[in-house]
Tab-separated table of C-alpha atoms and ligand atoms in Angstrom:
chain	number	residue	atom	x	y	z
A	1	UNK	CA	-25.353	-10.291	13.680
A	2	UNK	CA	-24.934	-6.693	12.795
A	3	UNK	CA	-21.726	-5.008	11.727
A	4	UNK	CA	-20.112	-2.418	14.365
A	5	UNK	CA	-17.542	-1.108	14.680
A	6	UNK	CA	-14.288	-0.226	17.177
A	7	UNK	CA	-12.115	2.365	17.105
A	8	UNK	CA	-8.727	1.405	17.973
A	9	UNK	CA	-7.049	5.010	17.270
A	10	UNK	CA	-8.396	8.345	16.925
A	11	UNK	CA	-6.794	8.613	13.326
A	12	UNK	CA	-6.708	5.428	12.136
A	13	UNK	CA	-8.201	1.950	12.408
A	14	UNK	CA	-11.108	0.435	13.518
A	15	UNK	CA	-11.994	-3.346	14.495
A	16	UNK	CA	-15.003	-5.003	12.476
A	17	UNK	CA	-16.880	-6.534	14.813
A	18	UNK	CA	-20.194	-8.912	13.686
A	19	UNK	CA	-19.022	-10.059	10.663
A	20	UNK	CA	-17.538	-13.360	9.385
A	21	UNK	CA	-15.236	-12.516	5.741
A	22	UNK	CA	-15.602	-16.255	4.961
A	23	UNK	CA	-19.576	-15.513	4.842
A	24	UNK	CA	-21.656	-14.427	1.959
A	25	UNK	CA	-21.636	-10.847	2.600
A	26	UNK	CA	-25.072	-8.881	1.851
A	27	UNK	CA	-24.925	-5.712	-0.222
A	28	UNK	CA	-25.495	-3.475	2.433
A	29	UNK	CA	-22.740	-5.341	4.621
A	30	UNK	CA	-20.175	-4.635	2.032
A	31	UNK	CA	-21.097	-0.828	1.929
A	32	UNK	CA	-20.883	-0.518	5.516
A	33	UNK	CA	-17.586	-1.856	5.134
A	34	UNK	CA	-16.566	0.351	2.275
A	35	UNK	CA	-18.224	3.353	4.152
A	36	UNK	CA	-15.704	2.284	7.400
A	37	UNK	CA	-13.059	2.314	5.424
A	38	UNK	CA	-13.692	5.626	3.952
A	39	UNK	CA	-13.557	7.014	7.504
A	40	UNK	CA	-10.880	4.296	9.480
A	41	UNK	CA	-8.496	3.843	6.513
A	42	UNK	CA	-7.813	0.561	7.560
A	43	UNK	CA	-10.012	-2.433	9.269
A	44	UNK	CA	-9.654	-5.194	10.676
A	45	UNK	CA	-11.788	-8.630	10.942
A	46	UNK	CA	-11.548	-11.507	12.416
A	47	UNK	CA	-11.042	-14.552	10.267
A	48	UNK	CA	-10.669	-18.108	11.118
A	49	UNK	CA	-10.891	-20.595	8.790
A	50	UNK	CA	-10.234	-18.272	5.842
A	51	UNK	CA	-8.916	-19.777	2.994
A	52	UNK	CA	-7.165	-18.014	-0.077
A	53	UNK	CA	-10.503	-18.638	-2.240
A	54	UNK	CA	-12.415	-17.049	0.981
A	55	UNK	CA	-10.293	-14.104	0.338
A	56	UNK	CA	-10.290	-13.702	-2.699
A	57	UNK	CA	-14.082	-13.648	-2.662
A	58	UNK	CA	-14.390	-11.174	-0.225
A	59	UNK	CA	-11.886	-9.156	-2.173
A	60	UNK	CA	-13.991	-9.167	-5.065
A	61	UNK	CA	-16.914	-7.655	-3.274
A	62	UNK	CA	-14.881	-4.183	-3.309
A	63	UNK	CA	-14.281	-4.648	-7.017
A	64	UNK	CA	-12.073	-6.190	-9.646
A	65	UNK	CA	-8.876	-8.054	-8.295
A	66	UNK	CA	-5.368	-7.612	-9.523
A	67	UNK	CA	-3.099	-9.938	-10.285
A	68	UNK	CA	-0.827	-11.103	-7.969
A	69	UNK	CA	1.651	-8.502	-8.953
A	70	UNK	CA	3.142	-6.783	-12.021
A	71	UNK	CA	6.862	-8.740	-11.930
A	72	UNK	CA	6.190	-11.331	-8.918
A	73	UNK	CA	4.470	-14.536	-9.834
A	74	UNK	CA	1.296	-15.322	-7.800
A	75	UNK	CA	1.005	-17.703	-5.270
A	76	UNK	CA	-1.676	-20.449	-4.808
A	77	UNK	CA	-4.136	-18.332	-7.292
A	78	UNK	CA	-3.045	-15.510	-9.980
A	79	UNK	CA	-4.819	-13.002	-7.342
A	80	UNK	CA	-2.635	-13.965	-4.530
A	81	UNK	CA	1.244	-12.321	-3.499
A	82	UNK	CA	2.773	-14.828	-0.924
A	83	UNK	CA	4.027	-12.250	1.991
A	84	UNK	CA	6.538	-14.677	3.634
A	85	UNK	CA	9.468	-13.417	5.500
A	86	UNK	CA	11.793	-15.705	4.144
A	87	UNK	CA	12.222	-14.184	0.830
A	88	UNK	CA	11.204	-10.422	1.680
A	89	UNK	CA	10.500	-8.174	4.412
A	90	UNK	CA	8.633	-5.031	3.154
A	91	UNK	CA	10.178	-2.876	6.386
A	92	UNK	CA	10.138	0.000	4.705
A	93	UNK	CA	7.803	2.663	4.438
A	94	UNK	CA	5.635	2.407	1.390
A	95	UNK	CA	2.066	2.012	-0.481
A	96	UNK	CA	1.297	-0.493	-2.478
A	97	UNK	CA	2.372	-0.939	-6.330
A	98	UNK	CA	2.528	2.651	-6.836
A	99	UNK	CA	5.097	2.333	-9.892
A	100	UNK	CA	2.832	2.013	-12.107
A	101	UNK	CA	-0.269	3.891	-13.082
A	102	UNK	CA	-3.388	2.671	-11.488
A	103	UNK	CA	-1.746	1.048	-8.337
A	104	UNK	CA	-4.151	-1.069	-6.117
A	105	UNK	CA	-7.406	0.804	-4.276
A	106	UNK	CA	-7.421	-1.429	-1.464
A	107	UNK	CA	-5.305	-4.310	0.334
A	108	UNK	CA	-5.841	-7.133	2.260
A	109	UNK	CA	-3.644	-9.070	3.918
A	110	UNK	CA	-4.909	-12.385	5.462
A	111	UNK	CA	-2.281	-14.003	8.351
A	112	UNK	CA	-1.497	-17.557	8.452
A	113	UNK	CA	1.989	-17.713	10.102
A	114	UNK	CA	2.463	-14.724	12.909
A	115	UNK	CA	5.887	-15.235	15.309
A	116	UNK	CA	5.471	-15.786	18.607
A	117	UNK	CA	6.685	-11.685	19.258
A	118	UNK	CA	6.722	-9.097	16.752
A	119	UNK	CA	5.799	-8.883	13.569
A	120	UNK	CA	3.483	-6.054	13.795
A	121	UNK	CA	2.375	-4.140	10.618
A	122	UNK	CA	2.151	-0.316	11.109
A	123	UNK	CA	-0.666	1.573	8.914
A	124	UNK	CA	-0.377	5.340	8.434
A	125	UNK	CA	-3.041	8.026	7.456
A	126	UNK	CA	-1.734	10.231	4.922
A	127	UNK	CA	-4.793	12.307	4.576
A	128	UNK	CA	-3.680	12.949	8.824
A	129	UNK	CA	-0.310	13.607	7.268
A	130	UNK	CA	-1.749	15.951	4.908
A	131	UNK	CA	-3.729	17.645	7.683
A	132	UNK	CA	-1.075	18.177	9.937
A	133	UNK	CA	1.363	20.302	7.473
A	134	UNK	CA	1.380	23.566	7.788
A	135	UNK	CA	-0.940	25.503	5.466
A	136	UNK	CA	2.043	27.109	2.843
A	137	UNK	CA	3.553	23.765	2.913
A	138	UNK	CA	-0.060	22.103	2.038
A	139	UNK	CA	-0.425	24.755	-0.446
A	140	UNK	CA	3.005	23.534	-2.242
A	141	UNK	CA	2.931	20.239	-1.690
A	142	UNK	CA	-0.665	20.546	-3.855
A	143	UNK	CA	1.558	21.172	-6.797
A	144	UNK	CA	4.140	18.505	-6.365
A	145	UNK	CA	4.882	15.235	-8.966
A	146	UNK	CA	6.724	12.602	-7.642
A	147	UNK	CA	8.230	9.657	-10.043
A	148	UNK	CA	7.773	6.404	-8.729
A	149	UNK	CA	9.492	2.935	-9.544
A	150	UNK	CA	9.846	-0.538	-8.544
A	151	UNK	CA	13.756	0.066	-9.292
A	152	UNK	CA	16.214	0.570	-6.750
A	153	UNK	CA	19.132	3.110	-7.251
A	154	UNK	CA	20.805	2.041	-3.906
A	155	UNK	CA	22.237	5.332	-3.676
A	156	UNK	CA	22.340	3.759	0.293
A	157	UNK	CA	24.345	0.970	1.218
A	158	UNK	CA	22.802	-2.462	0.089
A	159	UNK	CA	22.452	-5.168	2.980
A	160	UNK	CA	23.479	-8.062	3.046
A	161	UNK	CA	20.791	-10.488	1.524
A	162	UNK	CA	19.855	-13.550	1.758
A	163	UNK	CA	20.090	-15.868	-1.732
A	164	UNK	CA	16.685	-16.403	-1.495
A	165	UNK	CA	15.791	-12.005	-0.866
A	166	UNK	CA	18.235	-11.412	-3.603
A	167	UNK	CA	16.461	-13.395	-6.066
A	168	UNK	CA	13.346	-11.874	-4.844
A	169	UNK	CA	14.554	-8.623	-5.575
A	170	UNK	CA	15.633	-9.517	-8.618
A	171	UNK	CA	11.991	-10.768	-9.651
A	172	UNK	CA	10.784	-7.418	-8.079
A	173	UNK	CA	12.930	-5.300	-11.180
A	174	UNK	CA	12.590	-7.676	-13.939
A	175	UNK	CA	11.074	-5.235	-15.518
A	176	UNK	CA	11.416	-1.309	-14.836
A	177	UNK	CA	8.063	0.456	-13.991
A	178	UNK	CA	7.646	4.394	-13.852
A	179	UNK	CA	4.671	6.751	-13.147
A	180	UNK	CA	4.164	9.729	-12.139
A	181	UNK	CA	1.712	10.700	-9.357
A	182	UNK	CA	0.663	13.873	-7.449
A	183	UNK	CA	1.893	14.280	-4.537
A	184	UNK	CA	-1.250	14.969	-3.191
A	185	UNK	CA	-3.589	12.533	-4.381
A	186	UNK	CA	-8.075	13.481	-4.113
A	187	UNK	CA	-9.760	10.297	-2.613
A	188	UNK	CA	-11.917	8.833	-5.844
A	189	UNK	CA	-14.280	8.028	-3.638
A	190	UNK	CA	-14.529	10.532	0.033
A	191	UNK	CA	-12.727	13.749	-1.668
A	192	UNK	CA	-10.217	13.785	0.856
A	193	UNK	CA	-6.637	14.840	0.102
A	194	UNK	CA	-4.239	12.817	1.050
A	195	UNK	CA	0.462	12.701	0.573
A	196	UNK	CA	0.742	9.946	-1.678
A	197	UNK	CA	4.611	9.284	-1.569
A	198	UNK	CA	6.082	6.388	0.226
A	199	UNK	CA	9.406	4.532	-0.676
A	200	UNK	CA	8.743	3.436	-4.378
A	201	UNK	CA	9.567	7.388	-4.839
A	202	UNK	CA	12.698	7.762	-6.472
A	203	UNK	CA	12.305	11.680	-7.166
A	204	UNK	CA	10.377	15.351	-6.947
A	205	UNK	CA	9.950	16.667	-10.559
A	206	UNK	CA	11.932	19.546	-11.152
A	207	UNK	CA	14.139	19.405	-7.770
A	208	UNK	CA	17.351	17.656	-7.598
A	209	UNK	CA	18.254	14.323	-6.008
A	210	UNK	CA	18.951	16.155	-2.665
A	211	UNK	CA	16.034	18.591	-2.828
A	212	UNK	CA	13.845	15.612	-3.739
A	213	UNK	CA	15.119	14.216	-0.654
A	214	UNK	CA	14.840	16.772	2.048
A	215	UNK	CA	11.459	17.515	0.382
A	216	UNK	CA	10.251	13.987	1.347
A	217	UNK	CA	11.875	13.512	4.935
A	218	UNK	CA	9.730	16.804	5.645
A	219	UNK	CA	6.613	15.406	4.244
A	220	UNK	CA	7.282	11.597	4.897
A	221	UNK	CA	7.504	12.852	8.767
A	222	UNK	CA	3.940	13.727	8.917
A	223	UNK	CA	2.698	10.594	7.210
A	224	UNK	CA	4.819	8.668	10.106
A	225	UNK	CA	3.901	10.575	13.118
A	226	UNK	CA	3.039	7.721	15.800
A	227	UNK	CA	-0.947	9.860	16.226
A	228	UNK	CA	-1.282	8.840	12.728
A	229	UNK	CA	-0.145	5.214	12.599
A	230	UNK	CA	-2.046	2.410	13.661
A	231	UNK	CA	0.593	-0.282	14.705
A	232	UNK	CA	-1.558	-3.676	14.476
A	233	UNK	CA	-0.128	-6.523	16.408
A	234	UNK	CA	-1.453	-9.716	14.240
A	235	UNK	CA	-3.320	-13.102	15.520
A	236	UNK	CA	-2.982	-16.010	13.079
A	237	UNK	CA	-6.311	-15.987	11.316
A	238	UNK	CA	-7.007	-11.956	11.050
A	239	UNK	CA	-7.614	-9.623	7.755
A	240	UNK	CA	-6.359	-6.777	8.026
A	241	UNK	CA	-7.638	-4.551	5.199
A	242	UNK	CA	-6.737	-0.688	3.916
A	243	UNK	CA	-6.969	1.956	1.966
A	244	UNK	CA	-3.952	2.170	-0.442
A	245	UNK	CA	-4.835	5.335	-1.943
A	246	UNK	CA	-4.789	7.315	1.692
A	247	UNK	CA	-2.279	5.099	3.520
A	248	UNK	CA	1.150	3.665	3.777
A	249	UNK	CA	2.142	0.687	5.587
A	250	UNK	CA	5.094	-0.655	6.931
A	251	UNK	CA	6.063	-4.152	8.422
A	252	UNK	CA	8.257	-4.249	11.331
A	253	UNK	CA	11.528	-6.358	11.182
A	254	UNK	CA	11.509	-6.949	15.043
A	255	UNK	CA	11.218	-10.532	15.149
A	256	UNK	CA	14.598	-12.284	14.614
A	257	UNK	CA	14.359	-15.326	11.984
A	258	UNK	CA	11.058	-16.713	12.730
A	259	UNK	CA	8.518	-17.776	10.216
A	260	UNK	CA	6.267	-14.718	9.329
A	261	UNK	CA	3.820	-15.568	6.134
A	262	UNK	CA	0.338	-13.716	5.602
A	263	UNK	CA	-1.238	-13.756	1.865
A	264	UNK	CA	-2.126	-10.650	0.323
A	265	UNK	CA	-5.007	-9.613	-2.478
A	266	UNK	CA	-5.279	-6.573	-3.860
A	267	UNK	CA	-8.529	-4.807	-5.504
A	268	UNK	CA	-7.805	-3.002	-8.866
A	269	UNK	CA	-7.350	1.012	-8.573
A	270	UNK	CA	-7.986	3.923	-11.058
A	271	UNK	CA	-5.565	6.658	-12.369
A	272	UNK	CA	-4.850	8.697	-9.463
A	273	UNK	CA	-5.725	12.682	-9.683
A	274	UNK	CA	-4.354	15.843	-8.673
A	275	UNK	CA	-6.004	18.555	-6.780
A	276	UNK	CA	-5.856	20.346	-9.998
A	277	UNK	CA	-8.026	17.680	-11.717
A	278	UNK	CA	-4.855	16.622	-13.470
A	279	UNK	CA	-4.023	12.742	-14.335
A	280	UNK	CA	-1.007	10.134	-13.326
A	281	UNK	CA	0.591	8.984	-16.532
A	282	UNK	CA	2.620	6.336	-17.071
A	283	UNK	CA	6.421	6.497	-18.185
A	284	UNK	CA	7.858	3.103	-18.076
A	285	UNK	CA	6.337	0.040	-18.486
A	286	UNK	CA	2.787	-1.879	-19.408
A	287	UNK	CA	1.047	-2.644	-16.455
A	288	UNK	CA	-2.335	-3.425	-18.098
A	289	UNK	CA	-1.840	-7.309	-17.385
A	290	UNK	CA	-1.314	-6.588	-13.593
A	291	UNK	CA	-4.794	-4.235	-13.282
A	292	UNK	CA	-6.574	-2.530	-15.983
A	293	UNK	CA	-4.846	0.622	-17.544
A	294	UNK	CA	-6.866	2.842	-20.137
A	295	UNK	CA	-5.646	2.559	-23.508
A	296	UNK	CA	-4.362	6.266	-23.022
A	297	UNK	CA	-2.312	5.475	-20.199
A	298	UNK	CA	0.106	3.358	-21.780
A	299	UNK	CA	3.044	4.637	-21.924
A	300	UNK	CA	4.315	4.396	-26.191
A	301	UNK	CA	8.063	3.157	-24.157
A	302	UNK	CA	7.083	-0.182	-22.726
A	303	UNK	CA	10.282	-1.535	-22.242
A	304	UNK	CA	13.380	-0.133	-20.693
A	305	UNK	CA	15.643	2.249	-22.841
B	401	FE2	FE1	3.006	-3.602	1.069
């Protein structure tokens, strides 16, 4: 069979049709696929019958894997994050791993336990996002650094947690991670421009706490307007994969208790750069044994002061 593909929104994600992940994938089949990407941000494939070492070797066509995570043990492999409701619902707004400096290129997330409603995981375009602003506030927003971190200041009321989402979280910020990113992050690989903020942001450099904050609720807006969100509504047995350098994602909590589990396997990502040509650095925290840092993006503080 040949690969094609389906739109499924004008912005953002398309269906792969013709092609089984759990297959040995040609070369050309994997550029198609990294070519649709490019273009629909985030795709999705049908997949029965694939196992974790199925993903992870159709992972590994897009390039080096990550580990599991940089503070959460992996699951059935070193490559794999268990995604399992029970200990942690990711509804928030966010892109993956971007507390440290090269967070992951590309996601996928395989499903193996879907509830019977709900449970949907919404995609956004942020290169849409970054379309959409007006042009002074594209203009500024080129200029912006935003610190990210995998620690919480719960300036907002903490909710109630379960033992097991508390000790999660705990795991989570074991150890502190910081970067700093452009807010506007060039595609390595298409060019395109795209908001790279999402909740692991914890500030704007050089505005205040509230500034920082009203900054992002303007910008954050764009990235979630419902043209530019693909809301996928899962099968057991489906891969969905994205961009992480031109998306964020967000996994609705609409499901009551039910079991909810998918596996996810990320492919390693470079340093991310500015519109000016200008570098991510890291300011917390060695993340080289999570995905490859360059020597000269280690930050001389590795552990928390
Ligand atoms: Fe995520």
């Amino acid at each position: 069979m040949t690969l094609s593909l389906s739109k499924i929104t004008a912005d953002i994600g398309a269906r792969v049709l013709g092609v089984n992940p759990a297959d040995d994938l040609s070369d050309e089949t994997v550029a198609q696929l990294r070519t649709a990407l490019g273009e629909h941000k985030a795709l999705v494939l049908d997949a029965p019958g694939l196992d974790v070492a199925g993903q992870e070797r159709f992972a590994a066509r897009f390039g080096p894997l990550t580990t599991a995570h940089p503070t959460v043990p992996g699951g059935e492999t070193p490559h794999v994050l268990d995604v399992d409701a029970e200990i942690s619902k990711a509804n928030e707004w966010h892109t993956d791993v971007t507390f440290v400096v090269t967070p992951p290129a590309i996601s996928t997330l395989r499903s193996i336990v879907i509830p019977p409603y709900g449970g949907e995981t919404l995609v956004a375009n942020s290169a849409a996002a970054y379309r959409s602003l007006p042009e002074p506030l594209r203009a500024w927003a080129d200029t912006l650094w935003a610190v990210h971190t995998n620690v919480y200041d719960y300036a907002e009321p903490r909710p109630q947690r379960k033992a097991a989402e508390a000790a999660y979280r705990e795991t989570f910020e074991s150890v502190p991670y910081e970067s700093v990113h452009p807010v506007v992050r060039v595609h390595p690989e298409t060019g395109e421009r795209g908001l790279f903020i999402g909740g692991f942001v914890r500030g704007i450099v050089g505005l205040s706490t509230t500034e920082s904050r009203d900054v992002l609720r303007l910008l954050q807006a764009h990235v979630t307007r419902p043209e530019h969100v693909l809301r996928w509504s899962w099968q057991p047995g489906q891969l969905l994969v994205f961009d992480n350098r031109i998306t964020q994602h967000y996994a609705i909590d609409n499901y009551d208790d039910q079991p909810r589990r998918l596996s996810r396997i990320t492919v390693a990502g470079d340093i991310p750069v500015s519109v000016s040509g200008e570098r991510s650095r890291a300011l917390l925290g060695d993340s080289s044994h999570y995905s490859a840092v360059p020597a000269d993006a280690v930050p001389e503080r590795s552990v928390a002061a």
